[in-house]
Amino acid sequence: MKKVTSLSNDQFNTLIVDKRALKTFMKHPQNEKIEAGWVNVSGEQLQDIPSGAIYLTQSALGEEKPQVLLVSTDEKGQKQAYESDTTIEFLKSHDVSPVLPQDRGTVTGELSKVVRGA
């Protein structure tokens, strides 16, 4: 997981309520469906993740779309998490590689297969 950018509570609330705003924010084409929704995790699991940020959780590998986790704190002080597809353009606009460090070896392996014709 890698931090992409900061996120205010107001931004978080706007993005989870309005899919068009989410698409625009994620630089996602308006005419394509975006997969997004609440993450079913416990407060314990979110405990070590700082609130007020967007994190890359899934690399863009092959046909896989990059995914991000939006973490915020509600009015009661409870952390909440929302997951969304994103775009490589969104990640690049924040100077974040679309491939997580732990997946870099996988990418190199996949590229070498393509080059060798395997």
PDB file of C-alpha atoms in Angstrom, residues 69-107:
ATOM      1  CA  LEU A  69      -8.409   2.983  -0.663  1.00  0.00           C
ATOM      2  CA  LEU A  70      -9.869   6.268   0.585  1.00  0.00           C
ATOM      3  CA  VAL A  71      -9.561   6.572   4.367  1.00  0.00           C
ATOM      4  CA  SER A  72     -11.337   9.226   6.415  1.00  0.00           C
ATOM      5  CA  THR A  73     -12.745   9.827   9.888  1.00  0.00           C
ATOM      6  CA  ASP A  74     -16.458  10.355  10.458  1.00  0.00           C
ATOM      7  CA  GLU A  75     -18.115  12.834  12.839  1.00  0.00           C
ATOM      8  CA  LYS A  76     -17.869  10.322  15.694  1.00  0.00           C
ATOM      9  CA  GLY A  77     -14.114   9.893  15.221  1.00  0.00           C
ATOM     10  CA  GLN A  78     -14.442   6.441  13.633  1.00  0.00           C
ATOM     11  CA  LYS A  79     -12.265   5.613  10.638  1.00  0.00           C
ATOM     12  CA  GLN A  80     -14.044   4.654   7.459  1.00  0.00           C
ATOM     13  CA  ALA A  81     -12.701   3.208   4.230  1.00  0.00           C
ATOM     14  CA  TYR A  82     -14.001   3.312   0.661  1.00  0.00           C
ATOM     15  CA  GLU A  83     -12.408   1.431  -2.221  1.00  0.00           C
ATOM     16  CA  SER A  84     -12.382   2.549  -5.847  1.00  0.00           C
ATOM     17  CA  ASP A  85     -10.938   1.780  -9.234  1.00  0.00           C
ATOM     18  CA  THR A  86      -8.626   4.518 -10.420  1.00  0.00           C
ATOM     19  CA  THR A  87      -6.600   5.313 -13.500  1.00  0.00           C
ATOM     20  CA  ILE A  88      -2.921   5.392 -14.332  1.00  0.00           C
ATOM     21  CA  GLU A  89      -3.439   9.063 -15.264  1.00  0.00           C
ATOM     22  CA  PHE A  90      -4.659   9.814 -11.728  1.00  0.00           C
ATOM     23  CA  LEU A  91      -1.629   8.106 -10.195  1.00  0.00           C
ATOM     24  CA  LYS A  92       0.810   9.820 -12.561  1.00  0.00           C
ATOM     25  CA  SER A  93      -0.756  13.203 -11.774  1.00  0.00           C
ATOM     26  CA  HIS A  94       0.369  12.576  -8.181  1.00  0.00           C
ATOM     27  CA  ASP A  95       3.804  11.227  -9.218  1.00  0.00           C
ATOM     28  CA  VAL A  96       2.934   7.721  -8.010  1.00  0.00           C
ATOM     29  CA  SER A  97       3.944   4.611  -9.935  1.00  0.00           C
ATOM     30  CA  PRO A  98       0.950   2.438 -10.904  1.00  0.00           C
ATOM     31  CA  VAL A  99       2.928  -0.598  -9.701  1.00  0.00           C
ATOM     32  CA  LEU A 100       3.428  -1.259  -6.003  1.00  0.00           C
ATOM     33  CA  PRO A 101       7.011  -2.053  -4.902  1.00  0.00           C
ATOM     34  CA  GLN A 102       6.152  -5.680  -3.995  1.00  0.00           C
ATOM     35  CA  ASP A 103       4.778  -6.236  -7.523  1.00  0.00           C
ATOM     36  CA  ARG A 104       7.790  -4.866  -9.396  1.00  0.00           C
ATOM     37  CA  GLY A 105       9.422  -8.305  -9.726  1.00  0.00           C
ATOM     38  CA  THR A 106       6.172  -9.647 -11.166  1.00  0.00           C
ATOM     39  CA  VAL A 107       6.150  -6.915 -13.801  1.00  0.00           C
TER      40      VAL A 107
END
